[in-house]
Amino acid sequence: MPSAGELTFAAPRRGKPPRHLADLTSAQRRDVVAGLGERPFRADQLSVHYFSHLADDPQQMTDVPQAARELLATSLLPVLLTPVRHLETDNGTTRKTVWRLFDGATVESVLMRYPGRITMCVSSQAGCGMNCPFCATGQAGLTRNMSAGEIVEQVVAGARWLRRGEVAGGPGRVSNVVFMGMGEPLANYAAVIGAVRRLTDPTPDGLGISQRNVTVSTVGLVTAMDKLTREGLHVTLALSLHAPDDKLRDTLVPVNTRWKVAEVLDTARRFFDATGRRVSIEYALIRDINDHAWRADLLGSELNRRGRGWVHVNPIPLNPTPGSRWTASEPGAERRFVERLRAHGIPTTVRDTRGREIDGACGQLATLTP
Ligand code: SAH
């Protein structure tokens, strides 16, 4: 155990998380198993246990000989996430979990049960380097990238609780995954794409979640957005725009100083052209900062300039974060903003702000007190 002094002052250790089955394609899993001196089909057995049965105890893997079980489990199913605590609200249908990673870094995930779907909101980095001033995660800075295994494990954990009926509302399945927890997913590209493939590959290679039900949210890293476009994945792209003009967006989403609004919107449009998937524009409504009617009009015309039917807007009432003077827009301003966009013919739906009471809503994930 490190001493208290080390805990407080030591620079974060940034070793690689242990290798996990969920980091690997099924071909790579077989290679690893063969390298351990076991028959390659044992890899497929492990995949069935992990992705189909959601097993977390190697002793349940009774079709694998006892002697091999321990070796395979240690080599491919290490514990990556340890729950630090769970916080629940909405009568138990919203559950935020703080996880400790192998190196002591902490991240959060949020499970949200709705009438027709169950969404896991996952983290892709411990912290975030994008530094958006209205987001609690952005204020803490980046600790490190997460591995594909660490990302997938958040979803598998949720899937296990649901299968066991541990979430209010009875047994269920994770139907949707949103990369809207801590981190900028496109700044951790390879691990995020690996995770998306594991989540969406059919069982037992992966979890079998529909690509359409996976949303990757980005501040607008243009190069990585184009790369995502070329992956041929039918995921939903969400773009955190928050302002239609560069002057304001430069301050709200600092990476805008590198890639401007016009370029980011053109890139989002290319994603739609290639995938046919309607892009989602996220817009946190901040009182008197970005909620003016003229900005709604400017947003509407910037979107329409690039065509019709390719985009919808998701205004998010700003969630409070520690140390910020900013608050959510007045209800009237919010209503006007939405009406103006709709008048431009832009489908617009205000996002519900689940999890506010447990600091589990958009922009509130920070893990200040692990
Ligand atoms: N880094 C990615 C993923 C985070 S998603 C991205 O920025 O898209 C979280 C979403 O919540 C983003 O749209 C983010 O801008 C938004 N958000 C951040 N802080 C918020 C806050 N305090 N209130 C409401 N939304 C916020």
XYZ file of C-alpha atoms and ligand atoms in Angstrom:
396
model
C 0.000 0.000 0.000
C 1.310 3.455 -0.826
C 1.542 5.851 2.089
C -0.937 8.696 2.387
C 1.748 11.059 1.130
C 2.266 9.043 -2.018
C -1.463 8.856 -2.581
C -1.702 12.607 -2.445
C 1.389 13.701 -4.310
C 2.538 10.906 -6.579
C 2.128 11.530 -10.292
C -0.485 9.191 -11.716
C 0.952 5.883 -12.853
C 0.118 5.280 -16.461
C 0.950 1.648 -17.083
C -1.187 -0.352 -19.451
C -4.227 -2.107 -18.039
C -3.939 -5.895 -18.054
C -4.890 -7.541 -21.336
C -8.491 -8.722 -21.458
C -10.536 -10.872 -23.817
C -12.550 -7.783 -24.708
C -9.422 -6.058 -26.044
C -9.073 -8.718 -28.714
C -10.774 -9.907 -31.878
C -11.793 -13.562 -31.807
C -8.793 -14.451 -34.006
C -6.450 -12.699 -31.579
C -8.066 -14.525 -28.657
C -7.310 -17.867 -30.289
C -3.697 -16.817 -30.875
C -3.277 -15.840 -27.248
C -4.794 -19.108 -26.059
C -2.558 -21.087 -28.410
C 0.424 -19.127 -27.108
C -0.508 -20.295 -23.620
C -0.266 -23.880 -24.834
C -4.029 -24.467 -24.854
C -6.269 -25.551 -27.730
C -7.494 -22.477 -29.666
C -11.181 -23.430 -29.327
C -10.858 -22.726 -25.605
C -10.852 -19.064 -26.657
C -14.306 -19.524 -28.150
C -15.497 -21.201 -24.958
C -14.253 -18.240 -22.957
C -16.036 -15.852 -25.309
C -19.300 -17.729 -24.807
C -18.899 -17.536 -21.043
C -18.023 -13.873 -21.116
C -20.285 -12.399 -23.789
C -23.228 -14.847 -23.813
C -23.395 -16.014 -20.208
C -21.884 -12.834 -18.751
C -20.001 -15.128 -16.378
C -17.643 -13.497 -13.915
C -16.578 -16.575 -11.981
C -14.159 -18.931 -13.754
C -15.557 -21.794 -11.653
C -18.761 -21.521 -13.702
C -16.804 -22.467 -16.821
C -17.234 -26.162 -16.284
C -16.633 -27.102 -19.926
C -13.058 -25.891 -19.520
C -10.867 -28.390 -17.638
C -10.099 -27.176 -14.132
C -6.354 -27.010 -14.803
C -6.787 -24.703 -17.815
C -9.492 -22.582 -16.228
C -7.234 -20.659 -13.906
C -4.550 -20.013 -16.505
C -7.082 -18.803 -19.062
C -8.983 -16.681 -16.591
C -5.822 -15.016 -15.311
C -4.555 -14.412 -18.827
C -7.766 -13.223 -20.463
C -10.289 -12.300 -17.800
C -8.433 -10.159 -15.269
C -10.511 -7.934 -13.001
C -10.385 -4.498 -14.647
C -13.050 -2.597 -12.723
C -13.773 -2.581 -9.019
C -16.950 -0.815 -7.921
C -16.233 1.921 -5.388
C -19.862 2.868 -4.933
C -23.272 2.912 -6.530
C -25.633 5.873 -6.370
C -29.239 5.454 -7.416
C -32.105 7.774 -8.220
C -35.410 7.691 -10.169
C -36.559 4.850 -7.899
C -33.525 2.782 -8.759
C -33.889 3.076 -12.540
C -30.857 5.371 -12.783
C -27.650 4.041 -11.299
C -24.293 5.746 -11.325
C -21.276 3.628 -10.504
C -17.819 4.862 -9.580
C -15.196 2.346 -10.654
C -11.592 2.009 -9.604
C -9.235 0.860 -12.352
C -6.152 -1.311 -11.870
C -3.884 1.706 -11.292
C -6.180 3.541 -8.907
C -7.675 5.874 -11.525
C -11.440 6.267 -11.131
C -14.149 6.574 -13.765
C -17.939 6.572 -13.755
C -20.716 4.951 -15.718
C -24.462 5.535 -15.588
C -27.226 3.024 -16.303
C -30.567 4.565 -17.291
C -33.688 2.478 -17.611
C -36.471 3.961 -19.753
C -39.772 2.366 -20.741
C -38.510 1.068 -24.096
C -34.754 0.926 -23.691
C -31.902 0.612 -21.245
C -28.893 2.798 -21.857
C -25.383 2.494 -20.440
C -23.445 5.741 -20.524
C -19.771 4.792 -20.443
C -16.452 6.524 -19.891
C -13.681 6.162 -22.442
C -10.926 8.036 -20.592
C -10.103 8.653 -16.944
C -10.646 12.397 -16.954
C -10.659 14.394 -20.167
C -8.204 16.674 -21.921
C -10.698 18.838 -23.794
C -11.081 21.407 -21.046
C -14.626 22.583 -21.772
C -15.308 25.113 -19.002
C -18.896 24.016 -18.295
C -18.044 20.322 -17.837
C -16.860 18.917 -14.509
C -14.814 16.183 -16.185
C -13.035 18.737 -18.343
C -11.969 20.685 -15.279
C -10.086 17.747 -13.816
C -7.825 17.148 -16.822
C -6.839 13.865 -18.427
C -5.423 11.028 -16.355
C -5.217 8.397 -19.070
C -6.911 6.554 -21.890
C -8.966 3.501 -21.026
C -8.480 0.168 -22.780
C -11.211 -1.420 -24.900
C -11.585 -4.008 -22.150
C -12.141 -1.346 -19.510
C -14.799 0.300 -21.665
C -16.599 -2.959 -22.492
C -16.492 -4.080 -18.865
C -18.711 -1.143 -17.865
C -21.409 -2.414 -20.211
C -20.934 -6.041 -19.225
C -21.293 -5.045 -15.568
C -24.608 -3.346 -16.361
C -25.717 -6.346 -18.393
C -24.988 -8.616 -15.417
C -27.016 -6.525 -12.957
C -29.887 -6.488 -15.415
C -29.762 -10.195 -16.091
C -29.797 -10.876 -12.367
C -32.741 -8.551 -11.848
C -30.694 -6.218 -9.636
C -32.018 -3.059 -11.287
C -35.504 -1.769 -10.429
C -37.989 -2.894 -13.072
C -36.926 -6.530 -13.220
C -34.567 -8.458 -15.478
C -33.572 -6.774 -18.723
C -30.799 -6.152 -21.220
C -28.607 -3.238 -22.157
C -30.087 -2.042 -25.455
C -28.116 1.188 -25.949
C -24.617 2.411 -25.227
C -23.630 6.062 -25.311
C -20.007 7.235 -25.145
C -21.048 10.232 -23.097
C -19.371 9.504 -19.802
C -15.922 10.782 -18.918
C -13.496 11.436 -21.721
C -13.346 12.350 -25.378
C -13.900 9.049 -27.195
C -12.279 10.127 -30.454
C -9.108 11.102 -28.576
C -8.816 7.416 -27.620
C -9.676 6.165 -31.061
C -8.324 2.624 -31.282
C -9.661 1.508 -27.908
C -13.066 3.080 -28.563
C -13.419 1.439 -31.974
C -12.303 -1.865 -30.462
C -14.923 -1.444 -27.759
C -17.641 -0.557 -30.291
C -16.811 -3.706 -32.236
C -16.874 -5.890 -29.123
C -20.188 -4.341 -28.053
C -21.794 -4.820 -31.442
C -20.270 -8.035 -32.775
C -22.859 -10.800 -32.565
C -22.591 -13.116 -29.560
C -20.409 -14.918 -28.698
C -17.760 -12.802 -30.434
C -19.223 -9.719 -28.787
C -22.258 -8.526 -26.858
C -24.560 -8.299 -29.864
C -25.852 -4.764 -29.297
C -27.161 -3.116 -32.479
C -24.695 -0.629 -34.037
C -27.565 1.799 -34.440
C -27.985 1.830 -30.688
C -24.426 2.931 -30.024
C -23.722 6.663 -29.907
C -20.238 8.123 -30.073
C -20.196 11.705 -28.846
C -17.355 14.043 -29.750
C -16.245 17.631 -29.282
C -15.486 17.561 -33.013
C -12.054 16.070 -33.672
C -12.266 16.346 -37.441
C -9.538 13.900 -38.434
C -10.896 11.202 -36.156
C -14.485 11.890 -37.286
C -13.435 11.231 -40.870
C -11.680 8.070 -39.761
C -14.855 6.969 -37.992
C -16.780 7.632 -41.183
C -14.493 5.199 -42.989
C -14.982 2.410 -40.406
C -18.330 1.548 -41.978
C -19.970 1.342 -38.567
C -23.655 2.247 -38.434
C -23.343 3.983 -35.110
C -24.836 7.348 -34.227
C -22.467 10.294 -34.207
C -23.234 13.007 -31.690
C -21.449 16.324 -32.018
C -21.102 18.601 -29.002
C -21.567 21.918 -30.750
C -22.914 24.249 -28.026
C -22.521 27.352 -30.209
C -23.071 28.062 -33.923
C -20.439 30.829 -34.066
C -16.683 30.471 -33.683
C -16.283 33.380 -31.319
C -18.381 31.717 -28.625
C -17.470 28.127 -29.462
C -13.760 28.936 -29.110
C -14.453 29.553 -25.422
C -17.020 26.801 -24.745
C -15.249 24.013 -26.632
C -11.583 25.035 -26.748
C -10.685 22.553 -29.494
C -12.721 24.844 -31.753
C -9.626 26.998 -32.073
C -8.220 24.123 -34.142
C -11.321 22.944 -36.035
C -13.929 25.610 -36.665
C -17.712 25.275 -36.639
C -17.959 25.166 -40.448
C -15.359 22.442 -40.759
C -16.874 20.368 -37.966
C -20.361 20.616 -39.477
C -19.041 19.692 -42.937
C -17.367 16.664 -41.395
C -20.552 15.642 -39.582
C -22.419 15.947 -42.864
C -19.876 13.632 -44.545
C -20.560 11.085 -41.810
C -24.251 11.231 -42.679
C -23.523 10.921 -46.415
C -21.416 7.818 -45.870
C -23.555 6.067 -43.267
C -27.081 7.388 -43.730
C -27.130 7.844 -39.960
C -28.682 11.084 -38.822
C -26.204 13.119 -36.794
C -27.150 14.402 -33.384
C -26.085 17.926 -32.400
C -25.689 18.411 -28.658
C -26.252 21.897 -27.361
C -26.020 22.553 -23.620
C -28.284 25.538 -23.013
C -26.442 28.001 -20.768
C -28.390 30.974 -19.506
C -27.525 34.200 -21.346
C -24.414 32.604 -22.813
C -25.549 30.585 -25.835
C -29.357 30.506 -25.595
C -30.198 33.593 -27.670
C -32.860 33.368 -30.341
C -30.386 34.659 -32.940
C -28.078 31.772 -32.151
C -30.942 29.318 -32.675
C -31.552 30.979 -36.048
C -27.877 30.861 -36.953
C -27.684 27.201 -35.941
C -30.789 26.415 -37.988
C -29.429 28.089 -41.092
C -25.930 26.586 -40.725
C -27.501 23.124 -40.532
C -29.927 23.722 -43.401
C -27.158 25.123 -45.576
C -25.764 21.590 -45.544
C -29.028 19.912 -46.502
C -32.247 18.692 -44.964
C -33.009 15.594 -42.956
C -29.429 14.837 -42.011
C -29.378 16.096 -38.481
C -31.358 16.647 -35.323
C -30.628 18.862 -32.367
C -30.536 17.760 -28.768
C -30.565 20.766 -26.444
C -29.430 19.824 -22.917
C -30.380 22.115 -20.030
C -27.020 22.891 -18.421
C -26.357 20.728 -15.404
C -24.716 22.505 -12.500
C -21.040 21.788 -11.875
C -18.920 22.797 -8.899
C -17.300 26.209 -9.122
C -19.199 27.335 -12.212
C -21.308 30.478 -12.259
C -23.271 29.252 -15.244
C -26.782 27.919 -14.958
C -29.408 26.395 -17.202
C -31.445 28.662 -19.448
C -34.765 30.045 -18.234
C -37.650 27.797 -19.302
C -38.909 30.543 -21.630
C -35.532 30.906 -23.342
C -35.287 27.157 -23.726
C -38.761 27.004 -25.260
C -37.969 29.815 -27.676
C -34.686 28.212 -28.683
C -36.446 24.943 -29.483
C -39.275 26.691 -31.334
C -36.864 28.664 -33.515
C -35.000 25.515 -34.509
C -38.240 23.732 -35.297
C -39.345 26.717 -37.353
C -36.250 26.068 -39.469
C -37.497 22.517 -39.920
C -34.853 20.997 -37.647
C -36.088 18.073 -35.530
C -35.304 19.108 -31.962
C -35.748 17.214 -28.696
C -34.667 18.452 -25.295
C -32.671 15.807 -23.487
C -33.956 14.768 -20.099
C -31.411 15.303 -17.394
C -31.383 12.004 -15.624
C -29.150 11.593 -12.646
C -28.722 15.229 -11.596
C -29.354 14.335 -7.956
C -26.448 11.904 -7.969
C -24.086 14.069 -10.063
C -24.606 11.528 -12.781
C -25.963 13.823 -15.480
C -24.130 15.162 -18.543
C -21.013 17.037 -17.541
C -21.204 16.106 -13.874
C -18.974 13.047 -13.858
C -15.814 13.911 -12.013
C -15.090 11.326 -9.291
C -13.707 13.905 -6.930
C -14.244 11.712 -3.897
C -13.461 8.101 -4.773
N -16.245 14.433 -24.848
C -17.432 13.994 -25.521
C -18.199 13.024 -24.666
C -18.855 13.642 -23.441
S -20.532 13.608 -23.770
C -18.254 15.173 -25.943
O -17.980 16.264 -25.460
O -19.123 15.038 -26.794
C -21.205 14.587 -22.608
C -22.138 15.602 -23.223
O -22.603 16.410 -22.167
C -21.407 16.507 -24.190
O -22.264 16.969 -25.190
C -21.034 17.618 -23.275
O -20.737 18.803 -23.957
C -22.279 17.749 -22.436
N -22.043 18.443 -21.181
C -20.868 18.645 -20.565
N -21.044 19.353 -19.436
C -22.361 19.592 -19.344
C -23.165 20.252 -18.381
N -22.620 20.808 -17.299
N -24.489 20.301 -18.597
C -25.029 19.721 -19.688
N -24.332 19.071 -20.620
C -23.003 19.019 -20.455
